[in-house]
Amino acid sequence: MKQKRFLLEESELPREWYNIQAEMPTKPIPSIHPQTRQPLGVDDLAQIFPRECCVQELDTEHAWIPIPEEVLEKYKYYRSTPLVRAYALEEALGTPAHIYYKNESACPLGSHKINSALPQCYYAKQEGTTNVTTETGAGQWGAALSYAASVFGLEAAVYQVKISMQQKPYRSSIMRTFGAAVTGSPSMSTRAGKDIITRDPRHSGSLGTAISEAIELATTTPGCKYTLGSVLNHVALHQTVIGLEAEKQMAKAGEYPDVVIACFGGGSNFGGLAFPFMRHNLTGEKQTKFIAAEPESCPKLTRGQFRYDFGDEAGYTPLLPMFTLGHDFKPANIHAGGLRYHGAGVIVSQLLKDGMMSGVDIPQTETFEAGLLFARTEGIIPAPESSHAIAATIREAEKCRQTGEEKVILFNLSGHGLIDMTAYEQFLNGDLVNYQLSDDEIANRLEKMDF
Ligand SMILES: *Cc1c(COP(=O)(O)O)cnc(C)c1O
């Protein structure tokens, strides 16, 4: 009998996260303060985020950061997640490739996001913080944060994009189940929200409005810190448990990946899986290919520009050096809500610039076709975000079918799609469309940025 699932013993779980910043051939250029134009320091960031996260954010020295014992204890509730050989998918594709996936959909709340929500809440608690706040669009991050906050005895206040709250009511019920206070954004509970509503009483909300409200709450409430579920370096750092486990699990399977693939929103699940493998490319030991799969309608990696830009629509964050489509870029309303983000994290942007990885953009209908094939073969309904990774994997596997190469492909199943059934319903009814952007649309928006 061929082994299909590979798991780790508790004693084999990673005890450190991997900080690729310490080993990159070209370190990222610093993020800067929008007014002073000075490189950002820990003190600047610590006004908003838990201090230890800020230290990790800017750490370009230590390649290995110990996972606190208390976080490790919580990881043990659900880690390791399975590494699975996708025999049925391989067979359906008729490919000689060996396809493996790391199943992060088996995490609490159904996605990888909990891996960073736990340490962020732990550090907040350690520092005497009593409340955490954040924004959420589709709700995956808000749900993970709400659970992690309850684990460490913190109050959580989540600003959810108003339109998502109406379209996906179950997501707010999930957050409230864990005790979080959920507010539709824009709301009347903050200055920023009141201003937005005064200007436009029917504003349906965006991640930009929700970030503004959450940051305002954090900066005006004693004992309250803001948390973020993607984009930032410390979030990708926490997610490296995925790749570190996968490396050991691949060894149990007697293989090492030729190609590593993950979907891409801000870069945390991609970095989490890819960075631990990439460290062997950096030393010249291996030549694995790394592919980040993004939506065709939000192509910052394949068609964006490398420059300083804000991390949010309102312009509250520092200026980050990144591949971007412009912070006021409004992605089409695709179902992969977690990938509707205008920019790429700082580390990944530098790695892309240096040719250490590549991006690929995928039309929405192709991602759903891929998701459906995966569901029917492997028995897990993937999140629409994860289906981008599956589609990119299928493209690679088909190349192997043509060339006869037995490549080993590893992708991240970042989450399941069981609360995305309206999206599947629309696809099955033939109602989903693709959104292509013209070069002019992209260029116009980037030209408008004059800072
Ligand atoms: C949030 C999310 C993503 C995208 O975020 P990254 O930081 O790019 O990983 C991908 N998949 C799922 C299931 C998500 O919830």
Coordinates of C-alpha atoms and ligand atoms in Angstrom, one line a residue:
M1 CA 0.0 0.0 0.0
K2 CA 1.3 3.4 -1.0
Q3 CA 1.4 5.9 1.8
K4 CA -0.8 8.9 1.2
R5 CA -0.7 11.1 4.3
F6 CA 2.4 12.1 6.2
L7 CA 2.2 13.6 9.7
L8 CA 4.8 14.6 12.4
E9 CA 5.0 13.5 16.0
E10 CA 4.7 16.2 18.6
S11 CA 8.4 15.9 19.3
E12 CA 9.2 16.6 15.6
L13 CA 7.2 19.9 15.4
P14 CA 9.3 23.0 14.6
R15 CA 10.4 24.9 17.7
E16 CA 11.6 28.0 15.7
W17 CA 10.2 30.1 12.9
Y18 CA 12.5 30.7 9.9
N19 CA 13.3 34.4 9.2
I20 CA 14.4 34.6 5.6
Q21 CA 15.3 38.3 6.0
A22 CA 18.5 37.3 7.7
E23 CA 19.7 35.2 4.7
M24 CA 18.5 37.1 1.7
P25 CA 21.2 38.1 -0.7
T26 CA 19.7 41.5 -1.1
K27 CA 17.8 42.7 2.0
P28 CA 14.6 44.6 1.5
I29 CA 15.1 48.4 1.5
P30 CA 13.5 50.0 4.6
S31 CA 9.9 50.9 4.9
I32 CA 9.6 54.6 5.6
H33 CA 7.5 57.0 7.6
P34 CA 5.2 58.9 5.2
Q35 CA 5.8 62.3 6.8
T36 CA 9.5 62.2 8.0
R37 CA 10.6 59.9 5.2
Q38 CA 12.9 58.3 7.7
P39 CA 13.3 54.5 7.9
L40 CA 10.7 53.0 10.3
G41 CA 11.8 51.9 13.8
V42 CA 10.3 49.5 16.3
D43 CA 9.0 52.5 18.4
D44 CA 7.0 53.8 15.4
L45 CA 5.4 50.5 14.7
A46 CA 4.8 49.6 18.4
Q47 CA 2.3 52.4 18.7
I48 CA 0.0 50.2 16.8
F49 CA 1.2 46.6 16.9
P50 CA 2.4 44.4 19.8
R51 CA 6.0 45.3 20.3
E52 CA 7.5 41.8 19.8
C53 CA 5.8 41.6 16.4
C54 CA 7.5 44.9 15.5
V55 CA 10.9 43.6 16.6
Q56 CA 10.3 40.5 14.4
E57 CA 9.1 42.8 11.6
L58 CA 12.5 44.6 11.4
D59 CA 14.8 41.7 12.3
T60 CA 17.3 41.2 9.5
E61 CA 19.8 39.4 11.7
H62 CA 18.4 36.2 13.3
A63 CA 17.5 33.5 10.9
W64 CA 15.8 31.4 13.6
I65 CA 13.3 32.9 16.0
P66 CA 12.1 30.6 18.9
I67 CA 8.4 29.9 19.0
P68 CA 7.2 30.7 22.6
E69 CA 6.4 27.6 24.6
E70 CA 2.8 28.9 25.1
V71 CA 2.3 29.3 21.4
L72 CA 3.8 25.8 20.7
E73 CA 1.3 24.4 23.2
K74 CA -1.6 25.9 21.2
Y75 CA 0.0 24.8 17.8
K76 CA -0.1 21.2 19.2
Y77 CA -3.9 21.3 19.3
Y78 CA -3.9 21.0 15.5
R79 CA -0.3 20.7 14.1
S80 CA 1.2 19.1 12.3
T81 CA -1.3 19.5 9.4
P82 CA -1.2 16.6 7.0
L83 CA 1.1 16.5 3.9
V84 CA -0.9 14.5 1.3
R85 CA 0.2 12.9 -1.9
A86 CA -2.6 13.7 -4.4
Y87 CA -2.7 10.3 -6.1
A88 CA -6.3 10.8 -7.3
L89 CA -5.6 14.2 -8.8
E90 CA -2.4 12.9 -10.5
E91 CA -4.4 10.0 -12.0
A92 CA -7.2 12.3 -13.3
L93 CA -4.5 14.5 -15.0
G94 CA -2.6 11.5 -16.4
T95 CA 0.6 13.2 -15.3
P96 CA 3.9 11.6 -14.3
A97 CA 4.4 14.4 -11.8
H98 CA 4.2 13.6 -8.1
I99 CA 1.8 16.1 -6.6
Y100 CA 1.7 16.8 -2.8
Y101 CA -0.3 19.3 -0.9
K102 CA 0.1 20.7 2.6
N103 CA -3.4 20.6 4.1
E104 CA -3.8 23.9 6.1
S105 CA -7.6 23.6 5.6
A106 CA -7.4 21.2 8.6
C107 CA -6.5 24.1 10.9
P108 CA -9.2 25.5 13.3
L109 CA -11.4 27.9 11.3
G110 CA -10.4 26.3 8.1
S111 CA -7.3 28.2 7.0
H112 CA -3.7 28.9 7.7
K113 CA -4.5 32.3 9.3
I114 CA -4.6 30.9 12.9
N115 CA -0.8 30.2 12.7
S116 CA -0.2 33.9 13.0
A117 CA -3.3 34.9 15.0
L118 CA -2.1 32.8 18.0
P119 CA 1.4 34.4 18.3
Q120 CA 0.1 37.9 17.7
C121 CA -2.5 37.5 20.5
Y122 CA 0.1 35.8 22.7
Y123 CA 2.5 38.7 22.4
A124 CA -0.3 41.2 22.9
K125 CA -1.3 39.5 26.2
Q126 CA 2.3 39.3 27.4
E127 CA 2.6 43.0 27.0
G128 CA -0.4 43.7 29.2
T129 CA -2.7 44.4 26.3
T130 CA -6.4 43.7 27.1
N131 CA -8.0 44.3 23.7
V132 CA -7.1 43.5 20.1
T133 CA -8.7 44.8 17.0
T134 CA -8.5 44.2 13.3
E135 CA -10.3 44.4 10.0
T136 CA -11.6 41.6 7.9
G137 CA -13.1 41.3 4.4
A138 CA -14.4 37.8 3.7
G139 CA -13.9 36.9 7.4
Q140 CA -11.1 34.2 7.5
W141 CA -8.7 36.5 9.3
G142 CA -11.4 37.9 11.6
A143 CA -12.5 34.4 12.6
A144 CA -8.9 33.2 13.3
L145 CA -8.2 36.3 15.4
S146 CA -11.5 36.0 17.3
Y147 CA -10.6 32.4 18.3
A148 CA -7.0 33.3 19.2
A149 CA -8.1 36.2 21.3
S150 CA -10.4 34.0 23.3
V151 CA -7.6 31.5 23.7
F152 CA -5.4 34.1 25.4
G153 CA -8.2 35.9 27.2
L154 CA -8.3 39.1 25.1
E155 CA -11.3 41.1 24.0
A156 CA -11.5 41.2 20.2
A157 CA -13.2 44.0 18.1
V158 CA -13.4 43.2 14.4
Y159 CA -14.4 45.7 11.7
Q160 CA -15.9 43.8 8.9
V161 CA -16.5 45.3 5.5
K162 CA -20.2 46.1 5.5
I163 CA -21.0 44.6 2.2
S164 CA -19.2 41.3 3.1
M165 CA -21.1 41.2 6.4
Q166 CA -24.4 41.4 4.5
Q167 CA -23.3 38.9 1.8
K168 CA -21.7 36.4 4.1
P169 CA -23.6 36.5 7.4
Y170 CA -22.2 33.2 8.6
R171 CA -18.7 34.7 8.9
S172 CA -19.8 37.3 11.5
S173 CA -21.7 34.5 13.4
I174 CA -18.4 32.6 13.5
M175 CA -16.5 35.5 14.9
R176 CA -19.3 36.2 17.5
T177 CA -19.3 32.5 18.5
F178 CA -15.8 33.1 19.7
G179 CA -16.9 36.2 21.6
A180 CA -15.7 38.9 19.3
A181 CA -17.6 42.2 18.8
V182 CA -18.2 42.6 15.1
T183 CA -19.0 45.9 13.6
G184 CA -19.8 46.6 9.9
S185 CA -17.5 49.2 8.4
P186 CA -18.0 52.1 7.9
S187 CA -19.6 52.5 11.3
M188 CA -20.6 55.4 13.5
S189 CA -18.3 54.2 16.3
T190 CA -15.1 55.9 15.0
R191 CA -14.2 59.4 13.8
A192 CA -13.0 57.9 10.5
G193 CA -16.3 55.9 10.1
K194 CA -18.5 58.9 10.9
D195 CA -16.5 61.0 8.3
I196 CA -17.0 58.4 5.6
I197 CA -20.7 58.0 6.3
T198 CA -21.2 61.8 6.4
R199 CA -19.6 62.0 3.0
D200 CA -21.4 59.0 1.6
P201 CA -24.3 57.7 3.7
R202 CA -24.6 54.6 1.5
H203 CA -20.9 53.6 1.5
S204 CA -20.8 49.8 1.5
G205 CA -17.3 49.6 3.0
S206 CA -13.9 48.3 1.9
L207 CA -10.8 46.9 3.5
G208 CA -9.6 50.5 3.4
T209 CA -12.5 51.8 5.6
A210 CA -12.2 48.9 8.0
I211 CA -8.4 49.3 8.4
S212 CA -8.9 53.0 9.2
E213 CA -11.5 52.2 11.8
A214 CA -9.5 49.5 13.5
I215 CA -6.3 51.5 13.6
E216 CA -8.2 54.4 15.1
L217 CA -9.7 52.2 17.7
A218 CA -6.2 50.8 18.6
T219 CA -4.6 54.3 18.8
T220 CA -7.3 55.9 20.9
T221 CA -8.0 53.0 23.3
P222 CA -5.6 52.3 26.1
G223 CA -4.5 48.7 26.2
C224 CA -5.7 48.0 22.7
K225 CA -3.4 46.8 19.8
Y226 CA -4.0 46.3 16.1
T227 CA -3.3 43.0 14.3
L228 CA -2.9 42.1 10.7
G229 CA -3.4 38.8 8.9
S230 CA -1.1 39.1 5.9
V231 CA 1.4 41.3 4.1
L232 CA 3.7 42.1 7.0
N233 CA 7.0 40.3 7.5
H234 CA 6.2 39.0 11.0
V235 CA 3.0 37.4 9.7
A236 CA 4.9 35.5 7.0
L237 CA 7.5 34.6 9.7
H238 CA 4.8 32.9 11.8
Q239 CA 3.5 31.0 8.8
T240 CA 6.9 29.3 8.2
V241 CA 5.7 26.5 10.5
I242 CA 3.9 25.3 7.3
G243 CA 7.1 25.0 5.2
L244 CA 9.3 23.7 8.1
E245 CA 6.8 20.9 8.8
A246 CA 6.4 20.2 5.0
E247 CA 10.2 19.8 4.6
K248 CA 10.3 17.1 7.3
Q249 CA 7.1 15.5 5.9
M250 CA 8.5 15.4 2.4
A251 CA 11.6 13.8 3.8
K252 CA 9.4 11.1 5.3
A253 CA 7.9 10.6 1.8
G254 CA 11.5 10.3 0.5
E255 CA 11.1 13.4 -1.8
Y256 CA 12.1 17.0 -2.2
P257 CA 10.0 19.5 -4.3
D258 CA 11.2 20.7 -7.7
V259 CA 8.3 23.2 -7.7
V260 CA 6.6 24.9 -4.7
I261 CA 3.3 26.7 -5.4
A262 CA 1.0 28.8 -3.2
C263 CA -1.8 31.3 -3.9
F264 CA -1.0 34.9 -3.2
G265 CA -2.9 37.7 -1.5
G266 CA -0.3 39.6 0.6
G267 CA 2.1 36.7 0.7
S268 CA 1.8 35.0 4.1
N269 CA 0.8 31.5 3.0
F270 CA 3.2 31.6 0.1
G271 CA 6.1 32.8 2.2
G272 CA 5.1 30.3 4.9
L273 CA 5.4 27.4 2.6
A274 CA 8.2 28.7 0.3
F275 CA 10.8 30.4 2.6
P276 CA 12.0 27.2 4.4
F277 CA 12.6 25.5 1.1
M278 CA 14.1 28.7 -0.5
R279 CA 16.8 28.7 2.1
H280 CA 18.4 25.7 0.3
N281 CA 18.3 27.7 -3.0
L282 CA 20.0 30.6 -1.2
T283 CA 22.9 28.3 -0.3
G284 CA 23.0 26.8 -3.8
E285 CA 22.2 23.3 -2.6
K286 CA 18.8 23.1 -4.4
Q287 CA 17.2 24.7 -7.4
T288 CA 13.5 24.6 -6.6
K289 CA 11.2 26.7 -8.6
F290 CA 8.8 28.9 -6.6
I291 CA 5.5 30.1 -8.1
A292 CA 3.0 32.5 -6.5
A293 CA -0.5 32.3 -8.1
E294 CA -2.5 35.5 -8.1
P295 CA -5.9 36.4 -9.7
E296 CA -5.9 37.7 -13.2
S297 CA -8.0 40.6 -11.9
C298 CA -5.5 41.6 -9.3
P299 CA -2.0 41.0 -10.9
K300 CA 0.4 42.9 -8.8
L301 CA 3.2 40.4 -9.1
T302 CA 3.0 39.9 -12.9
R303 CA 1.9 43.4 -13.9
G304 CA 2.5 45.7 -11.0
Q305 CA 5.3 48.1 -10.3
F306 CA 8.0 47.9 -7.7
R307 CA 7.8 51.2 -5.7
Y308 CA 6.9 52.7 -2.3
D309 CA 3.2 52.6 -1.6
F310 CA 0.8 52.5 1.3
G311 CA -0.5 49.2 2.6
D312 CA -4.0 50.5 2.9
E313 CA -6.5 52.4 0.8
A314 CA -6.7 55.4 3.2
G315 CA -2.9 55.9 3.5
Y316 CA -2.6 55.3 7.3
T317 CA 0.2 52.8 7.1
P318 CA 4.0 53.4 6.5
L319 CA 5.3 53.5 2.9
L320 CA 6.4 50.0 2.0
P321 CA 8.7 49.0 -0.9
M322 CA 6.5 46.6 -2.8
F323 CA 5.1 45.4 -6.1
T324 CA 1.8 47.2 -6.3
L325 CA -1.1 48.2 -8.5
G326 CA -1.6 51.4 -6.4
H327 CA -3.2 51.6 -3.0
D328 CA -6.5 52.9 -4.3
F329 CA -6.7 50.0 -6.8
K330 CA -10.2 48.5 -6.5
P331 CA -10.0 44.8 -7.5
A332 CA -13.0 43.3 -9.2
N333 CA -15.4 41.5 -6.9
I334 CA -14.0 38.0 -7.4
H335 CA -14.8 35.2 -4.9
A336 CA -11.3 34.8 -3.7
G337 CA -11.7 37.7 -1.3
G338 CA -8.4 36.9 0.4
L339 CA -6.5 37.7 -2.8
R340 CA -8.1 41.0 -3.5
Y341 CA -5.2 43.1 -2.3
H342 CA -3.3 45.7 -4.2
G343 CA 0.2 45.0 -3.1
A344 CA 2.7 42.2 -2.2
G345 CA 4.6 41.9 1.1
V346 CA 8.1 43.6 1.3
I347 CA 10.1 40.3 1.4
V348 CA 8.4 38.6 -1.4
S349 CA 8.6 41.8 -3.5
Q350 CA 12.4 41.9 -3.1
L351 CA 12.7 38.1 -3.9
L352 CA 10.6 38.6 -7.0
K353 CA 12.8 41.5 -8.1
D354 CA 15.9 39.3 -7.5
G355 CA 14.4 36.5 -9.6
M356 CA 14.2 34.0 -6.7
M357 CA 10.6 33.3 -7.5
S358 CA 8.0 34.0 -10.1
G359 CA 4.3 35.0 -10.3
V360 CA 1.5 33.6 -12.4
D361 CA -1.9 35.1 -12.9
I362 CA -5.0 33.0 -13.3
P363 CA -8.5 33.7 -14.6
Q364 CA -11.4 33.2 -12.1
T365 CA -13.1 30.4 -14.1
E366 CA -9.9 28.4 -14.4
T367 CA -9.5 28.5 -10.7
F368 CA -13.0 27.2 -10.1
E369 CA -12.5 24.4 -12.7
A370 CA -9.3 23.5 -10.8
G371 CA -11.2 23.6 -7.5
L372 CA -13.9 21.4 -8.8
L373 CA -11.5 18.8 -10.1
F374 CA -9.6 18.8 -6.8
A375 CA -12.9 18.4 -4.8
R376 CA -14.0 15.5 -7.0
T377 CA -10.6 13.7 -6.8
E378 CA -9.2 14.5 -3.3
G379 CA -12.6 15.0 -1.5
I380 CA -11.9 18.5 -0.1
I381 CA -13.7 21.5 -1.3
P382 CA -10.9 24.1 -1.6
A383 CA -11.2 27.8 -0.7
P384 CA -11.5 29.9 -3.9
E385 CA -8.1 31.5 -2.9
S386 CA -6.4 28.0 -2.7
S387 CA -7.9 27.1 -6.0
H388 CA -5.4 29.5 -7.6
A389 CA -2.6 27.3 -6.3
I390 CA -4.4 24.2 -7.6
A391 CA -4.8 25.8 -11.0
A392 CA -1.1 26.7 -11.2
T393 CA -0.2 23.1 -10.0
I394 CA -2.4 21.7 -12.8
R395 CA -0.6 23.8 -15.4
E396 CA 2.8 22.5 -14.2
A397 CA 1.5 18.9 -14.0
E398 CA 0.2 19.2 -17.6
K399 CA 3.6 20.4 -18.7
C400 CA 5.0 17.2 -17.1
R401 CA 2.5 15.1 -19.0
Q402 CA 3.8 16.6 -22.3
T403 CA 7.5 16.2 -21.5
G404 CA 7.2 13.0 -19.4
E405 CA 9.1 14.6 -16.5
E406 CA 8.4 13.1 -13.1
K407 CA 8.7 16.5 -11.3
V408 CA 7.7 16.7 -7.6
I409 CA 5.2 19.5 -7.1
L410 CA 4.2 20.8 -3.7
F411 CA 1.4 23.2 -3.2
N412 CA -0.3 24.8 -0.2
L413 CA -4.0 24.1 0.4
S414 CA -4.4 27.3 2.3
G415 CA -8.0 26.7 3.3
H416 CA -11.3 24.9 2.6
G417 CA -14.3 26.4 0.8
L418 CA -17.2 25.1 2.9
I419 CA -18.3 28.6 3.7
D420 CA -17.9 29.7 0.1
M421 CA -20.6 27.6 -1.4
T422 CA -22.4 30.6 -2.9
A423 CA -19.3 31.0 -5.1
Y424 CA -19.4 27.4 -6.2
E425 CA -23.1 27.7 -6.7
Q426 CA -22.6 30.6 -9.1
F427 CA -19.8 28.7 -10.9
L428 CA -22.0 25.6 -11.3
N429 CA -24.8 27.7 -12.7
G430 CA -22.4 29.2 -15.2
D431 CA -22.7 32.7 -13.8
L432 CA -19.0 33.4 -13.0
V433 CA -17.0 35.6 -15.3
N434 CA -13.4 36.7 -15.7
Y435 CA -12.1 40.2 -15.2
Q436 CA -9.2 41.2 -17.4
L437 CA -7.4 44.5 -16.9
S438 CA -6.0 46.5 -19.8
D439 CA -2.4 47.8 -19.7
D440 CA -3.8 51.3 -19.7
E441 CA -6.0 50.7 -16.7
I442 CA -2.9 49.6 -14.7
A443 CA -0.6 52.3 -16.0
N444 CA -3.1 55.1 -15.4
R445 CA -3.5 54.3 -11.7
L446 CA 0.2 53.9 -11.1
E447 CA 0.9 57.2 -12.8
K448 CA -1.5 59.0 -10.5
M449 CA 0.7 58.2 -7.4
D450 CA 2.9 61.2 -6.9
F451 CA 4.7 60.6 -3.7
Ligands
LIG1 C1 -6.3 35.1 3.6 C2 -6.2 33.9 2.7 C3 -5.3 33.8 1.7 C4 -4.4 35.0 1.2 O1 -3.5 35.5 2.2 P1 -2.0 35.3 2.1 O2 -1.4 36.2 3.1 O3 -1.5 35.8 0.7 O4 -1.7 33.9 2.3 C5 -5.2 32.6 1.0 N1 -6.0 31.6 1.3 C6 -6.9 31.6 2.3 C7 -7.7 30.4 2.5 C8 -7.0 32.8 3.0 O5 -7.9 32.8 4.0

